[in-house]
Tab-separated table of C-alpha atoms in Angstrom:
chain	number	residue	atom	x	y	z
A	1	UNK	CA	12.555	-61.660	4.987
A	2	UNK	CA	13.096	-60.506	8.405
A	3	UNK	CA	15.237	-57.709	7.418
A	4	UNK	CA	13.422	-56.971	3.921
A	5	UNK	CA	10.910	-56.657	6.696
A	6	UNK	CA	12.547	-54.051	9.404
A	7	UNK	CA	13.621	-52.054	6.129
A	8	UNK	CA	10.472	-50.524	5.034
A	9	UNK	CA	9.289	-50.881	8.437
A	10	UNK	CA	12.764	-48.473	9.062
A	11	UNK	CA	11.855	-45.801	6.019
A	12	UNK	CA	8.601	-45.530	7.002
A	13	UNK	CA	8.688	-44.508	9.929
A	14	UNK	CA	12.152	-42.219	8.518
A	15	UNK	CA	8.829	-40.761	6.364
A	16	UNK	CA	6.821	-40.145	9.532
A	17	UNK	CA	9.372	-38.144	10.908
A	18	UNK	CA	9.830	-35.991	7.823
A	19	UNK	CA	5.865	-35.199	7.250
A	20	UNK	CA	5.035	-35.134	11.363
A	21	UNK	CA	8.666	-33.637	12.999
A	22	UNK	CA	9.261	-31.093	9.965
A	23	UNK	CA	11.416	-32.493	7.920
A	24	UNK	CA	12.332	-30.393	4.879
A	25	UNK	CA	10.620	-32.134	2.609
A	26	UNK	CA	6.740	-31.527	4.215
A	27	UNK	CA	7.467	-27.280	6.076
A	28	UNK	CA	4.608	-24.932	5.932
A	29	UNK	CA	5.982	-22.039	4.242
A	30	UNK	CA	5.473	-17.941	4.864
A	31	UNK	CA	6.308	-15.689	2.565
A	32	UNK	CA	6.886	-12.423	3.842
A	33	UNK	CA	9.569	-8.737	3.960
A	34	UNK	CA	12.604	-9.410	4.335
A	35	UNK	CA	12.196	-6.516	7.309
A	36	UNK	CA	9.928	-9.045	8.940
A	37	UNK	CA	11.499	-12.334	8.170
A	38	UNK	CA	13.502	-12.356	11.435
A	39	UNK	CA	10.225	-11.201	13.347
A	40	UNK	CA	7.978	-13.753	12.211
A	41	UNK	CA	9.699	-17.154	12.162
A	42	UNK	CA	10.553	-16.239	16.128
A	43	UNK	CA	6.260	-15.724	16.586
A	44	UNK	CA	6.010	-19.110	14.914
A	45	UNK	CA	8.965	-21.242	16.445
A	46	UNK	CA	7.457	-19.699	20.361
A	47	UNK	CA	3.957	-21.036	18.814
A	48	UNK	CA	4.886	-24.509	17.183
A	49	UNK	CA	7.397	-25.188	21.331
A	50	UNK	CA	3.758	-23.668	22.781
A	51	UNK	CA	1.435	-26.460	20.662
A	52	UNK	CA	3.953	-28.718	22.136
A	53	UNK	CA	3.484	-28.659	25.169
A	54	UNK	CA	0.207	-28.032	25.128
A	55	UNK	CA	-1.590	-31.264	22.566
A	56	UNK	CA	-0.253	-35.217	23.010
A	57	UNK	CA	1.705	-35.628	19.326
A	58	UNK	CA	4.097	-32.871	18.022
A	59	UNK	CA	3.062	-30.580	15.304
A	60	UNK	CA	2.721	-32.347	12.165
A	61	UNK	CA	5.183	-30.077	10.366
A	62	UNK	CA	7.933	-27.873	10.409
A	63	UNK	CA	7.598	-24.330	9.646
A	64	UNK	CA	9.841	-22.201	7.230
A	65	UNK	CA	9.571	-18.090	6.569
A	66	UNK	CA	10.935	-16.790	4.158
A	67	UNK	CA	11.709	-13.450	2.728
A	68	UNK	CA	9.671	-12.134	-0.422
A	69	UNK	CA	9.322	-9.104	-1.075
A	70	UNK	CA	6.158	-8.254	-1.097
A	71	UNK	CA	4.994	-6.194	-4.179
A	72	UNK	CA	6.307	-9.642	-6.841
A	73	UNK	CA	5.229	-12.289	-3.970
A	74	UNK	CA	2.458	-13.363	-5.942
A	75	UNK	CA	4.090	-12.560	-9.836
A	76	UNK	CA	6.227	-16.084	-7.965
A	77	UNK	CA	3.365	-17.822	-6.374
A	78	UNK	CA	1.796	-18.288	-10.249
A	79	UNK	CA	5.182	-18.627	-11.488
A	80	UNK	CA	4.951	-22.227	-9.303
A	81	UNK	CA	2.935	-23.273	-7.467
A	82	UNK	CA	3.086	-25.934	-6.092
A	83	UNK	CA	6.823	-25.025	-4.791
A	84	UNK	CA	4.966	-21.107	-3.514
A	85	UNK	CA	3.949	-20.287	0.243
A	86	UNK	CA	1.296	-21.363	2.060
A	87	UNK	CA	1.474	-18.494	3.202
A	88	UNK	CA	2.440	-15.411	1.526
A	89	UNK	CA	2.130	-11.821	1.659
A	90	UNK	CA	0.297	-9.032	-1.016
A	91	UNK	CA	-0.179	-6.441	-1.326
A	92	UNK	CA	-4.399	-6.013	-0.481
A	93	UNK	CA	-4.542	-4.720	-5.396
A	94	UNK	CA	-3.051	-8.046	-6.509
A	95	UNK	CA	-5.607	-10.465	-5.176
A	96	UNK	CA	-7.615	-9.952	-8.803
A	97	UNK	CA	-4.637	-11.664	-10.333
A	98	UNK	CA	-4.220	-14.227	-7.534
A	99	UNK	CA	-8.904	-16.063	-8.062
A	100	UNK	CA	-8.510	-15.276	-12.179
A	101	UNK	CA	-10.186	-18.398	-13.786
A	102	UNK	CA	-9.928	-20.936	-10.154
A	103	UNK	CA	-8.594	-19.602	-8.508
A	104	UNK	CA	-4.431	-20.512	-7.248
A	105	UNK	CA	-5.208	-19.536	-4.044
A	106	UNK	CA	-7.925	-20.529	-1.609
A	107	UNK	CA	-10.772	-18.613	0.150
A	108	UNK	CA	-10.035	-18.462	4.432
A	109	UNK	CA	-13.175	-20.825	5.741
A	110	UNK	CA	-12.272	-21.070	9.296
A	111	UNK	CA	-14.989	-19.450	11.418
A	112	UNK	CA	-13.108	-18.300	14.116
A	113	UNK	CA	-10.386	-16.611	11.354
A	114	UNK	CA	-13.753	-15.143	9.728
A	115	UNK	CA	-14.803	-13.834	12.574
A	116	UNK	CA	-11.505	-12.231	13.586
A	117	UNK	CA	-11.199	-10.477	10.637
A	118	UNK	CA	-14.325	-9.088	11.004
A	119	UNK	CA	-14.441	-7.588	13.941
A	120	UNK	CA	-10.652	-6.479	13.897
A	121	UNK	CA	-10.241	-4.544	10.778
A	122	UNK	CA	-11.522	-1.430	10.115
A	123	UNK	CA	-14.630	-1.593	7.261
A	124	UNK	CA	-12.787	-0.342	4.080
A	125	UNK	CA	-10.834	-3.074	3.640
A	126	UNK	CA	-14.078	-5.864	4.407
A	127	UNK	CA	-14.749	-5.822	0.121
A	128	UNK	CA	-11.417	-5.256	-0.836
A	129	UNK	CA	-9.817	-9.147	1.358
A	130	UNK	CA	-12.061	-10.827	-1.044
A	131	UNK	CA	-13.277	-11.605	-4.397
A	132	UNK	CA	-16.116	-13.606	-6.835
A	133	UNK	CA	-14.620	-17.506	-8.034
A	134	UNK	CA	-17.460	-19.304	-9.819
A	135	UNK	CA	-19.762	-16.016	-9.762
A	136	UNK	CA	-19.853	-17.063	-5.471
A	137	UNK	CA	-17.750	-14.342	-3.617
A	138	UNK	CA	-15.035	-15.775	-0.463
A	139	UNK	CA	-12.617	-14.369	1.546
A	140	UNK	CA	-9.529	-13.915	0.824
A	141	UNK	CA	-7.472	-12.151	2.234
A	142	UNK	CA	-6.902	-11.780	6.240
A	143	UNK	CA	-5.022	-7.645	6.945
A	144	UNK	CA	-1.873	-7.902	8.944
A	145	UNK	CA	-0.242	-3.936	7.625
A	146	UNK	CA	-1.814	-1.453	6.933
A	147	UNK	CA	-0.324	1.684	4.731
A	148	UNK	CA	-0.710	5.221	3.542
A	149	UNK	CA	1.669	7.867	2.860
A	150	UNK	CA	2.827	10.598	4.785
A	151	UNK	CA	4.671	14.384	4.231
A	152	UNK	CA	8.902	13.937	6.334
A	153	UNK	CA	9.951	17.877	6.566
A	154	UNK	CA	12.925	19.001	7.705
A	155	UNK	CA	11.786	21.137	10.667
A	156	UNK	CA	14.924	23.640	10.875
A	157	UNK	CA	12.981	25.085	8.287
A	158	UNK	CA	9.256	24.289	8.408
A	159	UNK	CA	6.973	24.844	11.284
A	160	UNK	CA	4.516	22.045	12.680
A	161	UNK	CA	1.579	25.206	12.085
A	162	UNK	CA	3.951	25.240	8.667
A	163	UNK	CA	2.874	21.809	7.822
A	164	UNK	CA	-0.850	21.994	7.401
A	165	UNK	CA	-1.026	23.352	4.069
A	166	UNK	CA	0.549	23.330	0.536
A	167	UNK	CA	0.590	27.060	1.011
A	168	UNK	CA	1.933	27.168	4.290
A	169	UNK	CA	4.810	25.158	3.026
A	170	UNK	CA	5.476	27.665	0.074
A	171	UNK	CA	4.891	30.157	1.527
A	172	UNK	CA	8.521	29.516	3.609
A	173	UNK	CA	9.763	27.866	0.593
A	174	UNK	CA	10.405	30.058	-1.971
A	175	UNK	CA	10.968	33.053	0.981
A	176	UNK	CA	13.933	30.317	1.974
A	177	UNK	CA	14.766	30.191	-2.317
A	178	UNK	CA	13.951	25.927	-1.900
A	179	UNK	CA	11.622	23.684	-3.417
A	180	UNK	CA	8.449	23.021	-1.226
A	181	UNK	CA	8.570	18.680	-1.792
A	182	UNK	CA	9.667	16.316	-4.331
A	183	UNK	CA	7.296	13.096	-5.157
A	184	UNK	CA	9.521	9.936	-5.540
A	185	UNK	CA	8.364	8.874	-8.389
A	186	UNK	CA	5.895	10.662	-11.200
A	187	UNK	CA	3.256	6.841	-10.918
A	188	UNK	CA	0.121	6.867	-10.182
A	189	UNK	CA	0.867	5.801	-6.884
A	190	UNK	CA	2.790	8.049	-5.369
A	191	UNK	CA	2.159	11.641	-7.010
A	192	UNK	CA	-1.016	10.801	-6.201
A	193	UNK	CA	-1.891	13.018	-3.741
A	194	UNK	CA	-4.628	15.501	-6.010
A	195	UNK	CA	-5.620	13.325	-8.368
A	196	UNK	CA	-6.657	11.359	-4.668
A	197	UNK	CA	-8.108	14.413	-2.842
A	198	UNK	CA	-11.192	15.203	-1.657
A	199	UNK	CA	-12.849	18.302	-0.426
A	200	UNK	CA	-12.592	19.083	3.092
A	201	UNK	CA	-16.170	19.944	3.696
A	202	UNK	CA	-17.667	17.118	2.221
A	203	UNK	CA	-14.786	14.269	0.996
A	204	UNK	CA	-15.968	14.739	-2.312
A	205	UNK	CA	-12.954	12.668	-3.726
A	206	UNK	CA	-11.576	14.327	-6.690
A	207	UNK	CA	-10.770	11.593	-9.516
A	208	UNK	CA	-14.297	8.504	-9.403
A	209	UNK	CA	-11.787	5.262	-9.197
A	210	UNK	CA	-13.526	1.974	-10.833
A	211	UNK	CA	-17.029	2.401	-8.111
A	212	UNK	CA	-18.712	-0.851	-7.771
A	213	UNK	CA	-16.191	-2.546	-9.205
A	214	UNK	CA	-17.466	-1.306	-13.283
A	215	UNK	CA	-14.551	-0.391	-15.579
A	216	UNK	CA	-16.991	2.473	-16.187
A	217	UNK	CA	-17.280	4.076	-13.550
A	218	UNK	CA	-14.466	7.021	-13.000
A	219	UNK	CA	-14.360	9.950	-13.205
A	220	UNK	CA	-11.954	12.157	-14.014
A	221	UNK	CA	-13.275	15.856	-16.554
A	222	UNK	CA	-15.930	16.790	-13.499
A	223	UNK	CA	-14.717	20.414	-11.809
A	224	UNK	CA	-13.527	19.867	-8.863
A	225	UNK	CA	-11.059	17.482	-9.912
A	226	UNK	CA	-10.359	20.590	-12.781
A	227	UNK	CA	-10.062	23.113	-10.495
A	228	UNK	CA	-7.854	20.963	-8.406
A	229	UNK	CA	-5.348	19.956	-11.348
A	230	UNK	CA	-4.671	23.406	-11.669
A	231	UNK	CA	-4.463	24.325	-8.390
A	232	UNK	CA	-1.795	21.662	-9.286
A	233	UNK	CA	0.379	23.026	-11.863
A	234	UNK	CA	0.487	26.102	-10.161
A	235	UNK	CA	2.571	24.547	-7.683
A	236	UNK	CA	4.252	22.459	-9.751
A	237	UNK	CA	5.151	25.005	-12.684
A	238	UNK	CA	6.359	27.879	-10.240
A	239	UNK	CA	9.974	28.675	-11.362
A	240	UNK	CA	12.835	31.068	-10.334
A	241	UNK	CA	13.228	34.093	-12.295
A	242	UNK	CA	16.180	32.223	-14.011
A	243	UNK	CA	14.760	28.623	-13.990
A	244	UNK	CA	16.914	26.747	-11.608
A	245	UNK	CA	15.163	26.543	-8.335
A	246	UNK	CA	10.868	24.776	-8.497
A	247	UNK	CA	9.110	26.412	-5.690
A	248	UNK	CA	6.719	24.726	-5.661
A	249	UNK	CA	7.224	19.941	-6.244
A	250	UNK	CA	8.818	18.472	-8.382
A	251	UNK	CA	10.006	14.548	-9.160
A	252	UNK	CA	13.100	13.930	-7.167
A	253	UNK	CA	16.345	14.215	-9.130
A	254	UNK	CA	18.604	11.603	-11.168
A	255	UNK	CA	20.750	12.534	-8.069
A	256	UNK	CA	18.324	10.903	-6.416
A	257	UNK	CA	16.006	12.459	-3.364
A	258	UNK	CA	17.638	11.684	-0.480
A	259	UNK	CA	20.644	13.853	-1.620
A	260	UNK	CA	17.243	16.147	-2.151
A	261	UNK	CA	16.793	15.851	1.139
A	262	UNK	CA	19.885	15.538	3.056
A	263	UNK	CA	21.590	19.183	0.973
A	264	UNK	CA	18.368	21.161	2.239
A	265	UNK	CA	17.518	21.901	-2.015
A	266	UNK	CA	14.208	20.677	-1.226
A	267	UNK	CA	12.129	20.906	2.105
A	268	UNK	CA	10.102	18.096	1.614
A	269	UNK	CA	9.001	14.837	0.850
A	270	UNK	CA	5.634	12.855	-0.071
A	271	UNK	CA	6.866	8.286	1.191
A	272	UNK	CA	5.608	5.440	3.577
A	273	UNK	CA	7.093	3.852	6.567
A	274	UNK	CA	9.446	2.140	3.897
A	275	UNK	CA	11.292	5.293	2.982
A	276	UNK	CA	11.458	6.559	6.460
A	277	UNK	CA	14.915	5.372	7.883
A	278	UNK	CA	16.404	6.756	4.776
A	279	UNK	CA	14.858	10.391	5.311
A	280	UNK	CA	16.035	10.003	8.910
A	281	UNK	CA	19.574	8.702	7.590
A	282	UNK	CA	19.092	12.280	4.997
A	283	UNK	CA	17.730	15.074	8.066
A	284	UNK	CA	18.783	13.109	11.647
A	285	UNK	CA	16.905	15.334	14.306
A	286	UNK	CA	15.735	18.303	11.772
A	287	UNK	CA	13.007	14.932	10.183
A	288	UNK	CA	10.032	15.879	10.922
A	289	UNK	CA	6.343	13.432	10.577
A	290	UNK	CA	2.754	14.779	9.152
A	291	UNK	CA	-0.430	14.286	7.386
A	292	UNK	CA	-0.551	15.234	3.644
A	293	UNK	CA	-1.496	19.009	3.730
A	294	UNK	CA	-4.102	20.566	3.227
A	295	UNK	CA	-4.281	22.956	0.318
A	296	UNK	CA	-7.212	25.772	-1.097
A	297	UNK	CA	-8.275	26.428	-4.596
A	298	UNK	CA	-7.801	30.185	-5.535
A	299	UNK	CA	-10.216	32.075	-8.661
A	300	UNK	CA	-7.222	31.480	-10.449
A	301	UNK	CA	-7.700	27.786	-10.907
A	302	UNK	CA	-11.877	27.589	-10.163
A	303	UNK	CA	-12.126	29.319	-13.693
A	304	UNK	CA	-14.650	28.538	-15.668
A	305	UNK	CA	-15.957	25.743	-13.516
A	306	UNK	CA	-18.842	25.677	-10.456
A	307	UNK	CA	-16.171	25.328	-7.418
A	308	UNK	CA	-16.524	28.777	-6.179
A	309	UNK	CA	-12.828	30.376	-5.146
A	310	UNK	CA	-11.894	29.201	-1.295
A	311	UNK	CA	-12.770	25.812	-1.265
A	312	UNK	CA	-9.996	23.654	0.977
A	313	UNK	CA	-9.114	20.490	-1.115
A	314	UNK	CA	-7.001	17.711	1.634
A	315	UNK	CA	-4.300	15.532	0.049
A	316	UNK	CA	-5.239	12.266	-0.038
A	317	UNK	CA	-3.515	8.889	-0.501
A	318	UNK	CA	-4.510	5.326	-1.004
A	319	UNK	CA	-4.977	3.153	2.147
A	320	UNK	CA	-4.056	0.036	1.594
A	321	UNK	CA	-4.116	-3.958	3.426
A	322	UNK	CA	-0.668	-6.346	2.485
A	323	UNK	CA	-2.391	-9.265	4.161
A	324	UNK	CA	-1.763	-13.035	3.702
A	325	UNK	CA	-3.117	-15.201	0.861
A	326	UNK	CA	-3.385	-19.390	1.604
A	327	UNK	CA	-3.122	-21.623	-1.275
A	328	UNK	CA	-5.150	-23.955	-1.950
A	329	UNK	CA	-5.160	-27.837	-0.910
A	330	UNK	CA	-7.377	-30.373	-2.212
A	331	UNK	CA	-11.101	-30.864	-0.006
A	332	UNK	CA	-9.955	-31.792	3.336
A	333	UNK	CA	-6.427	-31.458	2.946
A	334	UNK	CA	-5.096	-31.504	6.529
A	335	UNK	CA	-3.160	-28.446	6.752
A	336	UNK	CA	-5.730	-26.101	4.668
A	337	UNK	CA	-7.215	-26.636	9.122
A	338	UNK	CA	-3.792	-25.724	9.884
A	339	UNK	CA	-3.044	-22.873	8.418
A	340	UNK	CA	-5.885	-20.242	9.379
A	341	UNK	CA	-5.161	-21.425	12.704
A	342	UNK	CA	-1.180	-19.830	11.610
A	343	UNK	CA	-3.139	-17.292	10.592
A	344	UNK	CA	-5.486	-16.427	13.071
A	345	UNK	CA	-2.268	-15.785	15.815
A	346	UNK	CA	0.027	-13.979	13.054
A	347	UNK	CA	-2.923	-11.567	12.091
A	348	UNK	CA	-4.224	-10.940	16.015
A	349	UNK	CA	-4.362	-7.355	17.734
A	350	UNK	CA	-1.559	-8.880	19.934
A	351	UNK	CA	0.540	-10.307	17.071
A	352	UNK	CA	-0.177	-6.379	15.407
A	353	UNK	CA	1.080	-4.540	18.139
A	354	UNK	CA	4.575	-6.567	19.275
A	355	UNK	CA	5.126	-6.517	15.229
A	356	UNK	CA	5.293	-2.569	15.090
A	357	UNK	CA	7.774	-2.897	18.317
A	358	UNK	CA	9.507	-5.066	16.067
A	359	UNK	CA	10.110	-3.886	12.797
A	360	UNK	CA	8.183	-1.248	12.568
A	361	UNK	CA	4.687	-2.803	10.933
A	362	UNK	CA	1.782	-0.001	10.999
A	363	UNK	CA	-1.116	-2.186	11.858
A	364	UNK	CA	-4.554	-2.774	10.574
A	365	UNK	CA	-6.446	-3.301	13.784
A	366	UNK	CA	-8.688	-0.955	13.602
A	367	UNK	CA	-7.377	0.879	17.382
A	368	UNK	CA	-4.841	0.595	16.676
A	369	UNK	CA	-3.741	4.542	17.396
A	370	UNK	CA	-5.808	4.308	20.680
A	371	UNK	CA	-4.411	1.104	22.067
A	372	UNK	CA	-1.327	0.129	20.929
A	373	UNK	CA	1.787	1.298	23.818
A	374	UNK	CA	3.712	1.640	21.394
A	375	UNK	CA	2.588	4.340	19.158
A	376	UNK	CA	1.693	6.080	22.020
A	377	UNK	CA	5.152	6.926	22.644
A	378	UNK	CA	6.486	9.852	22.521
A	379	UNK	CA	9.780	8.148	19.646
A	380	UNK	CA	9.481	9.525	15.826
A	381	UNK	CA	8.299	5.940	15.069
A	382	UNK	CA	5.212	6.150	17.334
A	383	UNK	CA	4.565	10.164	15.006
A	384	UNK	CA	4.923	8.572	11.652
A	385	UNK	CA	2.424	5.570	13.244
A	386	UNK	CA	-0.039	8.202	14.097
A	387	UNK	CA	-0.205	9.816	11.240
A	388	UNK	CA	-0.211	6.745	9.067
A	389	UNK	CA	-2.361	5.950	10.877
A	390	UNK	CA	-4.458	9.807	10.696
A	391	UNK	CA	-3.853	9.592	6.308
A	392	UNK	CA	-5.307	6.081	6.603
A	393	UNK	CA	-8.676	7.272	7.699
A	394	UNK	CA	-8.773	10.151	4.612
A	395	UNK	CA	-7.606	8.054	2.171
A	396	UNK	CA	-9.199	4.861	-0.018
A	397	UNK	CA	-7.860	0.959	-0.791
A	398	UNK	CA	-7.146	0.535	-4.456
A	399	UNK	CA	-10.017	-0.559	-5.830
A	400	UNK	CA	-7.814	-3.217	-7.695
A	401	UNK	CA	-7.587	-6.362	-6.074
A	402	UNK	CA	-11.405	-7.019	-7.982
A	403	UNK	CA	-9.871	-7.496	-11.670
A	404	UNK	CA	-5.921	-7.478	-12.047
A	405	UNK	CA	-7.279	-5.508	-15.505
A	406	UNK	CA	-7.888	-2.305	-13.917
A	407	UNK	CA	-4.593	-1.957	-11.689
A	408	UNK	CA	-2.823	-2.587	-15.240
A	409	UNK	CA	-5.010	0.183	-16.434
A	410	UNK	CA	-4.933	1.969	-13.525
A	411	UNK	CA	-0.551	1.714	-13.963
A	412	UNK	CA	0.334	1.410	-16.782
A	413	UNK	CA	-1.743	2.174	-20.060
A	414	UNK	CA	0.197	5.940	-19.822
A	415	UNK	CA	-2.394	7.458	-17.707
A	416	UNK	CA	0.053	8.937	-15.124
A	417	UNK	CA	2.341	9.787	-17.278
A	418	UNK	CA	-0.224	11.846	-18.525
A	419	UNK	CA	-1.020	13.583	-15.284
A	420	UNK	CA	2.488	14.569	-14.747
A	421	UNK	CA	2.842	16.108	-17.581
A	422	UNK	CA	-0.456	18.146	-16.956
A	423	UNK	CA	0.520	19.294	-13.624
A	424	UNK	CA	4.219	20.471	-15.862
A	425	UNK	CA	2.843	22.193	-18.623
A	426	UNK	CA	5.055	19.447	-20.851
A	427	UNK	CA	6.249	20.858	-24.274
A	428	UNK	CA	6.038	19.254	-27.027
A	429	UNK	CA	9.417	18.478	-29.980
A	430	UNK	CA	9.290	22.628	-30.858
A	431	UNK	CA	8.944	23.676	-27.202
A	432	UNK	CA	5.368	24.274	-26.943
A	433	UNK	CA	3.013	24.324	-24.319
A	434	UNK	CA	0.964	21.287	-23.951
A	435	UNK	CA	-0.898	22.948	-20.887
A	436	UNK	CA	-1.441	26.313	-20.948
A	437	UNK	CA	-5.846	26.931	-21.287
A	438	UNK	CA	-8.259	25.159	-19.280
A	439	UNK	CA	-9.565	23.170	-22.802
A	440	UNK	CA	-6.581	22.088	-22.740
A	441	UNK	CA	-5.779	20.553	-19.591
A	442	UNK	CA	-8.984	19.018	-19.536
A	443	UNK	CA	-8.650	17.988	-22.456
A	444	UNK	CA	-5.718	15.904	-20.986
A	445	UNK	CA	-7.527	14.829	-18.164
A	446	UNK	CA	-10.347	13.098	-20.118
A	447	UNK	CA	-7.877	11.225	-22.440
A	448	UNK	CA	-6.561	10.217	-18.738
A	449	UNK	CA	-10.137	8.588	-17.760
A	450	UNK	CA	-10.529	7.106	-21.424
A	451	UNK	CA	-7.469	5.243	-19.993
A	452	UNK	CA	-8.456	4.460	-16.424
A	453	UNK	CA	-12.242	3.183	-18.636
A	454	UNK	CA	-10.985	1.167	-21.094
A	455	UNK	CA	-7.081	0.615	-20.715
A	456	UNK	CA	-5.403	2.564	-24.298
A	457	UNK	CA	-5.197	5.988	-24.998
A	458	UNK	CA	-8.975	7.263	-27.638
A	459	UNK	CA	-6.988	7.568	-31.698
């Protein structure tokens, strides 16, 4: 009998050690991008060590940081929420699919963390980190990385003055027999600089996208949108007499945009921070970085509209947050409190500054450009951060986190292909141009708007 009691006691101690000492069966699991895994694992090790020094009892769980692609993290989590992370990184436009129905993730409830979120983030994030469940609004996201598109360019052909406008780049490209700019893809994100453009004078947007989170609040048929797309068509279709060189913009060829930059076929690229290392490898010391250029609407562009010739436009971008969200726990579960304490640490101003210096994560902290020493340094990485943050101020968050259907309708139901067809004046099966006239361009734009609103092309 005594032997049985002793064995049961040993088993209970082993069980306690597995849960309280961080055994594999009960870890706190965190998902971040591969570029950040080692950094955040090291910082969490330090956090646990400090907790154990400062408290009479050790931290009750181990903490394991794993690499998971941000774009697929939400889908992976939904495949098996029980085995999924306690804390995962998502792009904010994936929030809708995680809170659909009864919600697979839990809201942020810690008052100190909510206060930090409110104090440290730009106001454009306040809506995209929230969602409604059973008609009650909650804060679900904790921003800690931001991202926006910028211009990478070849500074042996282009000066800092040239890249202030697309016309400046375009003139140099024509003189050199080169292409002005490559877009990495014709999807609705990487080819969004015109759709998301704004008027310099008053900030009026070319396109309205799901204003006030309403499906029908989309507009892509205004005179400003029409004139902008006609400018874009001139830019994308300017070709040499032999038809071999496009002087304006074009989607990357099959050889890849890196080859186009390296071989000086194209003088610039629209890209994000995730393209930086490849752009630097392609151009080396010739790499320049700038905000996306302005452009000016000509008399030909504004013909048939109420827009004045000479109107100056700013290229646009989505200005997005990568954020932490947490697994939904049963009421009263102590893990829920612990993971929010970890999030206070991981999303803090100090941690965002360290993460930028260690792995070039562009911070979400609203005053990073002025306050972070690594961003004030004269490095190419600091220049990238400055340009992204400046584009961030010119951009807008993807308005798709409220409802997953909006994301699908904007990206996956054919609208981006129509936009690219308008810009390139695509031809039909008989070789006839589809968008030669202003009426044809506007008709194509109306199709795009209808898809955004309904998820299908009108019959």
